[in-house]
């Protein structure tokens, strides 16, 4: 507990647990769910060890006798535990009783949704703010409230620092390791995913090499809206015997159930002034460091500029796309703790595109991401277009960069170095 690194989600957990009887904290393995949840628990039942499974197998009556607040860690190891909590909450809905953590959603077990009884929160790898690199000077909270007129601050970081943050990983226990050991740990994480986690989730992998190829293609689709057919084609180039679409969709669904994907859906405005919008999501893995390892991209290779473009036909510079993935990871957390949602915007023809939109009610933050420090009129033209064409929304436009100076342009668009933007 003494070495605990506070997470942005802590404030949400505290707020919710004061009034709600049960919370579930979901997320990929190693994001820090147990470390966070255990701070709010008097007693912990660990279902990844036999002792915990033996106790909970005694049934709901045994569970009801445990000290509270009770944390059930890795609840998916005994899926009935979810329904036990649901039924106990039906009997007593006093706040602050139960916490569950899960690194997978049981795909075959029949469990109740828990709606109205168990509130779910997702924990992600560390955002830029949570990495304590620099103190944020501009916050999403204030941008959503429309209380930011001008910005002015300075960062000491450059593109090289951000590239190193991409490959350093946001998994708390991994990023503290030396570079060689960190890469080995990330490789082990990916091997465990394909060799054990898939089978434990009920997905039989007949050809592990095909799964590996598809994962590499998915990593290459980072920050793109590539179709699943394009990803499939890229996973086995030149082969006549490709896996079926049903097989690769099973791969995708399994990754979803393991919280290994973090796709950003397309924004479809409630007061829609647009006639044709793309509905495809932007693809991201849970941690951009995993994408970099799948693509064999080290920090040195990215810094030297020898990294090859990513997935065709929508190829793009690896540095820019992985930097965007780092920003997406951070924005997901910043939006969540502000009770907002993260989207991207793209017209059906692709002639209008905005990297990210944070929406809360009729308040929007429209965001362009630039891996270069300079911002030109061309870079902000779609932001200005959106602001001019969505009169029903309160829109703040920003550009997130690798530059060092935060400033407000004459057109009112805020330019913000990535580490200076926080929740």
GROMACS .gro file of C-alpha atoms in nm:
model
  423
    1UNK     CA    1   0.000   0.000   0.000
    2UNK     CA    2   0.288   0.237   0.077
    3UNK     CA    3   0.407   0.232  -0.284
    4UNK     CA    4   0.061   0.272  -0.433
    5UNK     CA    5   0.045   0.503  -0.733
    6UNK     CA    6  -0.284   0.694  -0.724
    7UNK     CA    7  -0.499   0.652  -1.034
    8UNK     CA    8  -0.745   0.898  -1.186
    9UNK     CA    9  -1.016   0.636  -1.145
   10UNK     CA   10  -0.973   0.653  -0.766
   11UNK     CA   11  -1.189   0.965  -0.743
   12UNK     CA   12  -1.469   0.795  -0.937
   13UNK     CA   13  -1.451   0.481  -0.724
   14UNK     CA   14  -1.469   0.687  -0.404
   15UNK     CA   15  -1.765   0.886  -0.532
   16UNK     CA   16  -1.960   0.584  -0.654
   17UNK     CA   17  -1.886   0.353  -0.360
   18UNK     CA   18  -2.032   0.605  -0.117
   19UNK     CA   19  -2.377   0.549  -0.270
   20UNK     CA   20  -2.365   0.220  -0.462
   21UNK     CA   21  -2.358  -0.132  -0.314
   22UNK     CA   22  -2.134  -0.296  -0.575
   23UNK     CA   23  -1.872  -0.193  -0.830
   24UNK     CA   24  -1.686  -0.397  -1.088
   25UNK     CA   25  -1.345  -0.275  -1.204
   26UNK     CA   26  -1.266  -0.430  -1.541
   27UNK     CA   27  -0.952  -0.419  -1.750
   28UNK     CA   28  -0.667  -0.609  -1.908
   29UNK     CA   29  -0.429  -0.803  -1.688
   30UNK     CA   30  -0.158  -0.596  -1.515
   31UNK     CA   31  -0.331  -0.256  -1.541
   32UNK     CA   32  -0.348  -0.229  -1.161
   33UNK     CA   33  -0.708  -0.327  -1.082
   34UNK     CA   34  -0.631  -0.528  -0.768
   35UNK     CA   35  -0.391  -0.268  -0.626
   36UNK     CA   36  -0.659  -0.001  -0.661
   37UNK     CA   37  -0.962  -0.203  -0.551
   38UNK     CA   38  -0.786  -0.346  -0.245
   39UNK     CA   39  -0.756   0.006  -0.102
   40UNK     CA   40  -1.132   0.011  -0.052
   41UNK     CA   41  -1.173  -0.345   0.081
   42UNK     CA   42  -1.165  -0.491   0.431
   43UNK     CA   43  -1.142  -0.848   0.301
   44UNK     CA   44  -1.016  -0.995  -0.027
   45UNK     CA   45  -1.117  -1.324  -0.188
   46UNK     CA   46  -0.862  -1.408  -0.459
   47UNK     CA   47  -1.017  -1.645  -0.709
   48UNK     CA   48  -0.692  -1.697  -0.896
   49UNK     CA   49  -0.577  -1.922  -0.609
   50UNK     CA   50  -0.738  -2.240  -0.480
   51UNK     CA   51  -0.815  -2.110  -0.130
   52UNK     CA   52  -1.037  -1.836  -0.268
   53UNK     CA   53  -1.213  -2.072  -0.506
   54UNK     CA   54  -1.272  -2.323  -0.227
   55UNK     CA   55  -1.442  -2.062  -0.010
   56UNK     CA   56  -1.666  -1.912  -0.276
   57UNK     CA   57  -1.765  -2.259  -0.399
   58UNK     CA   58  -1.943  -2.292  -0.064
   59UNK     CA   59  -2.221  -2.080  -0.209
   60UNK     CA   60  -2.396  -1.752  -0.154
   61UNK     CA   61  -2.453  -1.811   0.219
   62UNK     CA   62  -2.077  -1.840   0.281
   63UNK     CA   63  -2.018  -1.531   0.072
   64UNK     CA   64  -2.270  -1.330   0.273
   65UNK     CA   65  -2.073  -1.396   0.593
   66UNK     CA   66  -1.748  -1.243   0.468
   67UNK     CA   67  -1.635  -0.907   0.614
   68UNK     CA   68  -1.732  -0.603   0.410
   69UNK     CA   69  -1.632  -0.417   0.204
   70UNK     CA   70  -1.547  -0.740   0.023
   71UNK     CA   71  -1.328  -0.759  -0.286
   72UNK     CA   72  -1.371  -1.058  -0.516
   73UNK     CA   73  -1.055  -1.057  -0.726
   74UNK     CA   74  -1.067  -1.215  -1.076
   75UNK     CA   75  -1.435  -1.296  -1.041
   76UNK     CA   76  -1.448  -1.453  -1.389
   77UNK     CA   77  -1.263  -1.757  -1.248
   78UNK     CA   78  -1.592  -1.847  -1.079
   79UNK     CA   79  -1.862  -1.677  -1.291
   80UNK     CA   80  -2.141  -1.759  -1.046
   81UNK     CA   81  -1.980  -1.511  -0.805
   82UNK     CA   82  -2.127  -1.231  -1.020
   83UNK     CA   83  -2.477  -1.365  -0.974
   84UNK     CA   84  -2.416  -1.422  -0.602
   85UNK     CA   85  -2.332  -1.052  -0.560
   86UNK     CA   86  -2.632  -0.952  -0.769
   87UNK     CA   87  -2.865  -1.153  -0.545
   88UNK     CA   88  -2.704  -1.028  -0.224
   89UNK     CA   89  -2.753  -0.670  -0.344
   90UNK     CA   90  -3.120  -0.749  -0.411
   91UNK     CA   91  -3.149  -0.837  -0.042
   92UNK     CA   92  -2.941  -0.548   0.092
   93UNK     CA   93  -2.850  -0.253  -0.129
   94UNK     CA   94  -2.657  -0.058   0.134
   95UNK     CA   95  -2.365   0.130  -0.025
   96UNK     CA   96  -2.002   0.027  -0.017
   97UNK     CA   97  -2.035  -0.350   0.021
   98UNK     CA   98  -1.879  -0.530  -0.277
   99UNK     CA   99  -1.601  -0.478  -0.528
  100UNK     CA  100  -1.522  -0.713  -0.812
  101UNK     CA  101  -1.221  -0.707  -1.040
  102UNK     CA  102  -1.208  -0.896  -1.368
  103UNK     CA  103  -0.956  -0.932  -1.649
  104UNK     CA  104  -1.199  -1.119  -1.875
  105UNK     CA  105  -1.569  -1.138  -1.949
  106UNK     CA  106  -1.678  -1.505  -1.940
  107UNK     CA  107  -1.796  -1.570  -2.294
  108UNK     CA  108  -1.966  -1.904  -2.234
  109UNK     CA  109  -2.097  -1.871  -1.879
  110UNK     CA  110  -2.456  -1.752  -1.838
  111UNK     CA  111  -2.443  -1.455  -1.602
  112UNK     CA  112  -2.694  -1.180  -1.546
  113UNK     CA  113  -2.592  -0.837  -1.675
  114UNK     CA  114  -2.603  -0.692  -1.324
  115UNK     CA  115  -2.787  -0.386  -1.454
  116UNK     CA  116  -2.918  -0.177  -1.169
  117UNK     CA  117  -2.708  -0.366  -0.915
  118UNK     CA  118  -2.341  -0.370  -1.020
  119UNK     CA  119  -2.188  -0.063  -1.185
  120UNK     CA  120  -1.891  -0.134  -1.412
  121UNK     CA  121  -1.581   0.086  -1.447
  122UNK     CA  122  -1.295   0.021  -1.686
  123UNK     CA  123  -0.935   0.064  -1.578
  124UNK     CA  124  -0.678   0.121  -1.850
  125UNK     CA  125  -0.299   0.135  -1.854
  126UNK     CA  126  -0.147   0.455  -1.720
  127UNK     CA  127  -0.243   0.775  -1.900
  128UNK     CA  128   0.020   1.042  -1.955
  129UNK     CA  129  -0.102   1.232  -1.649
  130UNK     CA  130  -0.075   0.920  -1.433
  131UNK     CA  131   0.286   0.869  -1.543
  132UNK     CA  132   0.395   1.185  -1.355
  133UNK     CA  133   0.608   1.315  -1.641
  134UNK     CA  134   0.493   1.676  -1.616
  135UNK     CA  135   0.211   1.847  -1.429
  136UNK     CA  136  -0.089   1.916  -1.657
  137UNK     CA  137  -0.162   2.285  -1.716
  138UNK     CA  138  -0.490   2.245  -1.910
  139UNK     CA  139  -0.764   2.004  -1.809
  140UNK     CA  140  -1.041   1.828  -2.000
  141UNK     CA  141  -1.277   1.919  -1.716
  142UNK     CA  142  -1.228   2.291  -1.781
  143UNK     CA  143  -1.240   2.253  -2.159
  144UNK     CA  144  -1.575   2.073  -2.131
  145UNK     CA  145  -1.705   2.346  -1.904
  146UNK     CA  146  -1.604   2.610  -2.159
  147UNK     CA  147  -1.396   2.795  -1.901
  148UNK     CA  148  -1.071   2.809  -2.100
  149UNK     CA  149  -1.028   3.121  -2.315
  150UNK     CA  150  -0.650   3.125  -2.354
  151UNK     CA  151  -0.376   2.874  -2.276
  152UNK     CA  152  -0.011   2.944  -2.204
  153UNK     CA  153   0.239   2.697  -2.062
  154UNK     CA  154   0.565   2.526  -2.150
  155UNK     CA  155   0.668   2.160  -2.168
  156UNK     CA  156   1.024   2.033  -2.155
  157UNK     CA  157   0.947   1.727  -2.370
  158UNK     CA  158   0.999   1.658  -2.739
  159UNK     CA  159   0.897   1.386  -2.986
  160UNK     CA  160   1.178   1.158  -2.866
  161UNK     CA  161   1.032   1.155  -2.514
  162UNK     CA  162   0.688   1.060  -2.644
  163UNK     CA  163   0.828   0.779  -2.858
  164UNK     CA  164   0.997   0.642  -2.547
  165UNK     CA  165   0.665   0.666  -2.360
  166UNK     CA  166   0.494   0.463  -2.633
  167UNK     CA  167   0.739   0.175  -2.595
  168UNK     CA  168   0.774   0.213  -2.215
  169UNK     CA  169   0.417   0.080  -2.169
  170UNK     CA  170   0.140   0.198  -1.940
  171UNK     CA  171   0.133  -0.127  -1.739
  172UNK     CA  172   0.255  -0.011  -1.394
  173UNK     CA  173   0.465  -0.318  -1.319
  174UNK     CA  174   0.626  -0.328  -1.664
  175UNK     CA  175   0.723   0.034  -1.727
  176UNK     CA  176   0.952   0.039  -1.421
  177UNK     CA  177   1.179  -0.228  -1.573
  178UNK     CA  178   1.493  -0.170  -1.776
  179UNK     CA  179   1.443  -0.157  -2.153
  180UNK     CA  180   1.561  -0.511  -2.234
  181UNK     CA  181   1.365  -0.669  -1.950
  182UNK     CA  182   1.059  -0.460  -2.034
  183UNK     CA  183   1.062  -0.585  -2.394
  184UNK     CA  184   1.097  -0.943  -2.271
  185UNK     CA  185   0.805  -0.892  -2.032
  186UNK     CA  186   0.585  -0.747  -2.307
  187UNK     CA  187   0.673  -1.040  -2.534
  188UNK     CA  188   0.582  -1.279  -2.252
  189UNK     CA  189   0.254  -1.092  -2.200
  190UNK     CA  190   0.166  -1.142  -2.568
  191UNK     CA  191   0.271  -1.508  -2.564
  192UNK     CA  192   0.059  -1.574  -2.259
  193UNK     CA  193  -0.231  -1.403  -2.432
  194UNK     CA  194  -0.221  -1.629  -2.738
  195UNK     CA  195  -0.109  -1.951  -2.568
  196UNK     CA  196  -0.320  -1.943  -2.252
  197UNK     CA  197  -0.572  -1.659  -2.226
  198UNK     CA  198  -0.750  -1.746  -2.551
  199UNK     CA  199  -0.800  -2.109  -2.449
  200UNK     CA  200  -0.903  -2.016  -2.093
  201UNK     CA  201  -1.168  -1.787  -2.240
  202UNK     CA  202  -1.309  -2.080  -2.439
  203UNK     CA  203  -1.158  -1.995  -2.779
  204UNK     CA  204  -0.975  -2.286  -2.940
  205UNK     CA  205  -0.689  -2.172  -3.162
  206UNK     CA  206  -0.618  -2.437  -3.425
  207UNK     CA  207  -0.334  -2.245  -3.593
  208UNK     CA  208  -0.143  -2.022  -3.349
  209UNK     CA  209   0.068  -1.876  -3.631
  210UNK     CA  210  -0.249  -1.752  -3.803
  211UNK     CA  211  -0.361  -1.584  -3.480
  212UNK     CA  212  -0.018  -1.423  -3.443
  213UNK     CA  213  -0.039  -1.292  -3.800
  214UNK     CA  214  -0.383  -1.148  -3.739
  215UNK     CA  215  -0.266  -0.981  -3.417
  216UNK     CA  216   0.024  -0.820  -3.603
  217UNK     CA  217  -0.216  -0.697  -3.870
  218UNK     CA  218  -0.448  -0.557  -3.602
  219UNK     CA  219  -0.149  -0.377  -3.446
  220UNK     CA  220  -0.063  -0.240  -3.790
  221UNK     CA  221  -0.419  -0.104  -3.812
  222UNK     CA  222  -0.357   0.111  -3.503
  223UNK     CA  223  -0.532   0.450  -3.525
  224UNK     CA  224  -0.696   0.356  -3.856
  225UNK     CA  225  -1.055   0.276  -3.953
  226UNK     CA  226  -0.945  -0.021  -4.164
  227UNK     CA  227  -1.219  -0.274  -4.226
  228UNK     CA  228  -1.185  -0.622  -4.080
  229UNK     CA  229  -1.148  -0.753  -4.434
  230UNK     CA  230  -0.847  -0.525  -4.485
  231UNK     CA  231  -0.697  -0.645  -4.157
  232UNK     CA  232  -0.759  -1.006  -4.258
  233UNK     CA  233  -0.598  -0.954  -4.599
  234UNK     CA  234  -0.293  -0.796  -4.435
  235UNK     CA  235  -0.257  -1.079  -4.184
  236UNK     CA  236  -0.180  -1.347  -4.444
  237UNK     CA  237  -0.047  -1.173  -4.756
  238UNK     CA  238  -0.006  -1.396  -5.060
  239UNK     CA  239  -0.177  -1.697  -4.905
  240UNK     CA  240  -0.462  -1.862  -5.088
  241UNK     CA  241  -0.589  -2.040  -4.776
  242UNK     CA  242  -0.686  -1.755  -4.547
  243UNK     CA  243  -0.872  -1.797  -4.220
  244UNK     CA  244  -1.242  -1.742  -4.249
  245UNK     CA  245  -1.402  -1.413  -4.156
  246UNK     CA  246  -1.589  -1.596  -3.879
  247UNK     CA  247  -1.256  -1.712  -3.733
  248UNK     CA  248  -1.105  -1.366  -3.727
  249UNK     CA  249  -1.422  -1.218  -3.581
  250UNK     CA  250  -1.387  -1.476  -3.304
  251UNK     CA  251  -1.033  -1.350  -3.249
  252UNK     CA  252  -1.167  -0.995  -3.223
  253UNK     CA  253  -1.445  -1.094  -2.982
  254UNK     CA  254  -1.198  -1.281  -2.763
  255UNK     CA  255  -0.965  -0.982  -2.752
  256UNK     CA  256  -1.265  -0.770  -2.654
  257UNK     CA  257  -1.357  -1.011  -2.373
  258UNK     CA  258  -0.998  -0.993  -2.243
  259UNK     CA  259  -1.008  -0.609  -2.251
  260UNK     CA  260  -0.719  -0.611  -2.497
  261UNK     CA  261  -0.885  -0.383  -2.751
  262UNK     CA  262  -0.990  -0.024  -2.692
  263UNK     CA  263  -1.162   0.082  -3.011
  264UNK     CA  264  -1.289   0.439  -3.046
  265UNK     CA  265  -1.638   0.448  -3.203
  266UNK     CA  266  -1.745   0.693  -3.470
  267UNK     CA  267  -1.927   1.004  -3.354
  268UNK     CA  268  -2.286   1.023  -3.471
  269UNK     CA  269  -2.421   1.356  -3.344
  270UNK     CA  270  -2.767   1.354  -3.187
  271UNK     CA  271  -2.855   1.673  -3.374
  272UNK     CA  272  -2.705   1.557  -3.703
  273UNK     CA  273  -2.640   1.826  -3.966
  274UNK     CA  274  -2.438   1.580  -4.177
  275UNK     CA  275  -2.581   1.354  -4.445
  276UNK     CA  276  -2.315   1.082  -4.464
  277UNK     CA  277  -2.075   0.974  -4.190
  278UNK     CA  278  -1.840   0.679  -4.156
  279UNK     CA  279  -1.956   0.441  -3.883
  280UNK     CA  280  -1.640   0.232  -3.853
  281UNK     CA  281  -1.437   0.249  -3.530
  282UNK     CA  282  -1.073   0.343  -3.493
  283UNK     CA  283  -0.864   0.046  -3.388
  284UNK     CA  284  -0.641   0.046  -3.081
  285UNK     CA  285  -0.493  -0.220  -2.856
  286UNK     CA  286  -0.514  -0.163  -2.481
  287UNK     CA  287  -0.154  -0.040  -2.466
  288UNK     CA  288   0.039   0.107  -2.762
  289UNK     CA  289   0.352  -0.070  -2.631
  290UNK     CA  290   0.186  -0.402  -2.723
  291UNK     CA  291   0.130  -0.279  -3.078
  292UNK     CA  292   0.493  -0.170  -3.099
  293UNK     CA  293   0.616  -0.511  -2.982
  294UNK     CA  294   0.391  -0.698  -3.225
  295UNK     CA  295   0.537  -0.487  -3.505
  296UNK     CA  296   0.896  -0.527  -3.376
  297UNK     CA  297   0.928  -0.150  -3.338
  298UNK     CA  298   1.178  -0.039  -3.075
  299UNK     CA  299   1.219   0.318  -2.958
  300UNK     CA  300   1.551   0.337  -3.146
  301UNK     CA  301   1.390   0.226  -3.473
  302UNK     CA  302   1.107   0.476  -3.435
  303UNK     CA  303   1.344   0.759  -3.344
  304UNK     CA  304   1.579   0.685  -3.634
  305UNK     CA  305   1.289   0.694  -3.881
  306UNK     CA  306   1.355   0.343  -4.016
  307UNK     CA  307   1.012   0.210  -3.916
  308UNK     CA  308   0.803   0.112  -4.217
  309UNK     CA  309   0.450   0.251  -4.278
  310UNK     CA  310   0.165   0.060  -4.118
  311UNK     CA  311  -0.132  -0.121  -4.268
  312UNK     CA  312  -0.207  -0.061  -4.636
  313UNK     CA  313  -0.417   0.068  -4.812
  314UNK     CA  314  -0.439   0.326  -4.532
  315UNK     CA  315  -0.066   0.334  -4.463
  316UNK     CA  316   0.069   0.595  -4.230
  317UNK     CA  317   0.392   0.677  -4.050
  318UNK     CA  318   0.439   0.442  -3.757
  319UNK     CA  319   0.551   0.724  -3.527
  320UNK     CA  320   0.239   0.932  -3.592
  321UNK     CA  321  -0.002   0.642  -3.550
  322UNK     CA  322   0.159   0.511  -3.231
  323UNK     CA  323   0.171   0.864  -3.085
  324UNK     CA  324  -0.200   0.890  -3.162
  325UNK     CA  325  -0.252   0.559  -2.978
  326UNK     CA  326  -0.076   0.703  -2.673
  327UNK     CA  327  -0.305   1.006  -2.685
  328UNK     CA  328  -0.613   0.785  -2.734
  329UNK     CA  329  -0.523   0.586  -2.422
  330UNK     CA  330  -0.496   0.905  -2.220
  331UNK     CA  331  -0.811   1.064  -2.360
  332UNK     CA  332  -1.014   0.750  -2.282
  333UNK     CA  333  -0.929   0.790  -1.914
  334UNK     CA  334  -0.971   1.168  -1.910
  335UNK     CA  335  -1.314   1.136  -2.071
  336UNK     CA  336  -1.423   0.857  -1.836
  337UNK     CA  337  -1.346   1.044  -1.514
  338UNK     CA  338  -1.536   1.343  -1.652
  339UNK     CA  339  -1.845   1.131  -1.733
  340UNK     CA  340  -1.786   1.188  -2.103
  341UNK     CA  341  -1.732   0.963  -2.405
  342UNK     CA  342  -1.453   0.948  -2.661
  343UNK     CA  343  -1.526   0.925  -3.035
  344UNK     CA  344  -1.364   0.996  -3.370
  345UNK     CA  345  -1.520   1.175  -3.668
  346UNK     CA  346  -1.494   1.084  -4.034
  347UNK     CA  347  -1.718   1.163  -4.329
  348UNK     CA  348  -1.820   0.871  -4.548
  349UNK     CA  349  -1.597   0.995  -4.832
  350UNK     CA  350  -1.307   1.061  -4.597
  351UNK     CA  351  -1.278   1.426  -4.700
  352UNK     CA  352  -1.350   1.548  -4.345
  353UNK     CA  353  -1.179   1.384  -4.051
  354UNK     CA  354  -1.115   1.475  -3.687
  355UNK     CA  355  -0.898   1.247  -3.478
  356UNK     CA  356  -1.104   1.254  -3.157
  357UNK     CA  357  -1.414   1.407  -3.007
  358UNK     CA  358  -1.493   1.410  -2.637
  359UNK     CA  359  -1.868   1.450  -2.585
  360UNK     CA  360  -2.067   1.523  -2.272
  361UNK     CA  361  -2.420   1.631  -2.345
  362UNK     CA  362  -2.395   1.920  -2.589
  363UNK     CA  363  -2.038   2.004  -2.489
  364UNK     CA  364  -1.765   1.886  -2.726
  365UNK     CA  365  -1.388   1.893  -2.738
  366UNK     CA  366  -1.272   1.839  -3.097
  367UNK     CA  367  -0.913   1.715  -3.103
  368UNK     CA  368  -0.648   1.686  -3.370
  369UNK     CA  369  -0.330   1.493  -3.287
  370UNK     CA  370   0.001   1.599  -3.443
  371UNK     CA  371   0.327   1.414  -3.386
  372UNK     CA  372   0.513   1.720  -3.513
  373UNK     CA  373   0.543   2.036  -3.301
  374UNK     CA  374   0.431   2.280  -3.572
  375UNK     CA  375   0.063   2.346  -3.639
  376UNK     CA  376  -0.043   2.493  -3.972
  377UNK     CA  377  -0.372   2.628  -4.110
  378UNK     CA  378  -0.412   2.302  -4.299
  379UNK     CA  379  -0.392   2.104  -3.973
  380UNK     CA  380  -0.689   2.287  -3.821
  381UNK     CA  381  -0.916   2.329  -4.123
  382UNK     CA  382  -1.145   2.041  -4.024
  383UNK     CA  383  -1.169   2.169  -3.667
  384UNK     CA  384  -1.283   2.507  -3.794
  385UNK     CA  385  -1.524   2.339  -4.034
  386UNK     CA  386  -1.682   2.135  -3.752
  387UNK     CA  387  -1.720   2.443  -3.531
  388UNK     CA  388  -1.893   2.626  -3.816
  389UNK     CA  389  -2.129   2.337  -3.894
  390UNK     CA  390  -2.249   2.226  -3.550
  391UNK     CA  391  -2.435   2.527  -3.411
  392UNK     CA  392  -2.623   2.318  -3.153
  393UNK     CA  393  -2.303   2.219  -2.973
  394UNK     CA  394  -2.065   2.407  -2.745
  395UNK     CA  395  -1.736   2.320  -2.916
  396UNK     CA  396  -1.381   2.375  -2.796
  397UNK     CA  397  -1.112   2.286  -3.050
  398UNK     CA  398  -0.760   2.176  -2.957
  399UNK     CA  399  -0.452   2.034  -3.124
  400UNK     CA  400  -0.240   1.795  -2.916
  401UNK     CA  401   0.124   1.805  -3.022
  402UNK     CA  402   0.478   1.700  -2.934
  403UNK     CA  403   0.579   2.066  -2.919
  404UNK     CA  404   0.689   2.255  -2.611
  405UNK     CA  405   0.460   2.557  -2.603
  406UNK     CA  406   0.090   2.571  -2.521
  407UNK     CA  407  -0.080   2.868  -2.685
  408UNK     CA  408  -0.409   2.981  -2.835
  409UNK     CA  409  -0.419   3.060  -3.205
  410UNK     CA  410  -0.596   3.371  -3.342
  411UNK     CA  411  -0.885   3.146  -3.455
  412UNK     CA  412  -0.937   3.035  -3.092
  413UNK     CA  413  -0.794   2.685  -3.131
  414UNK     CA  414  -0.574   2.578  -2.839
  415UNK     CA  415  -0.241   2.409  -2.917
  416UNK     CA  416  -0.139   2.189  -2.624
  417UNK     CA  417   0.171   1.972  -2.571
  418UNK     CA  418   0.048   1.621  -2.484
  419UNK     CA  419   0.182   1.603  -2.127
  420UNK     CA  420   0.028   1.941  -2.042
  421UNK     CA  421  -0.324   1.806  -2.107
  422UNK     CA  422  -0.482   1.629  -1.812
  423UNK     CA  423  -0.818   1.514  -1.682
   0.00000   0.00000   0.00000
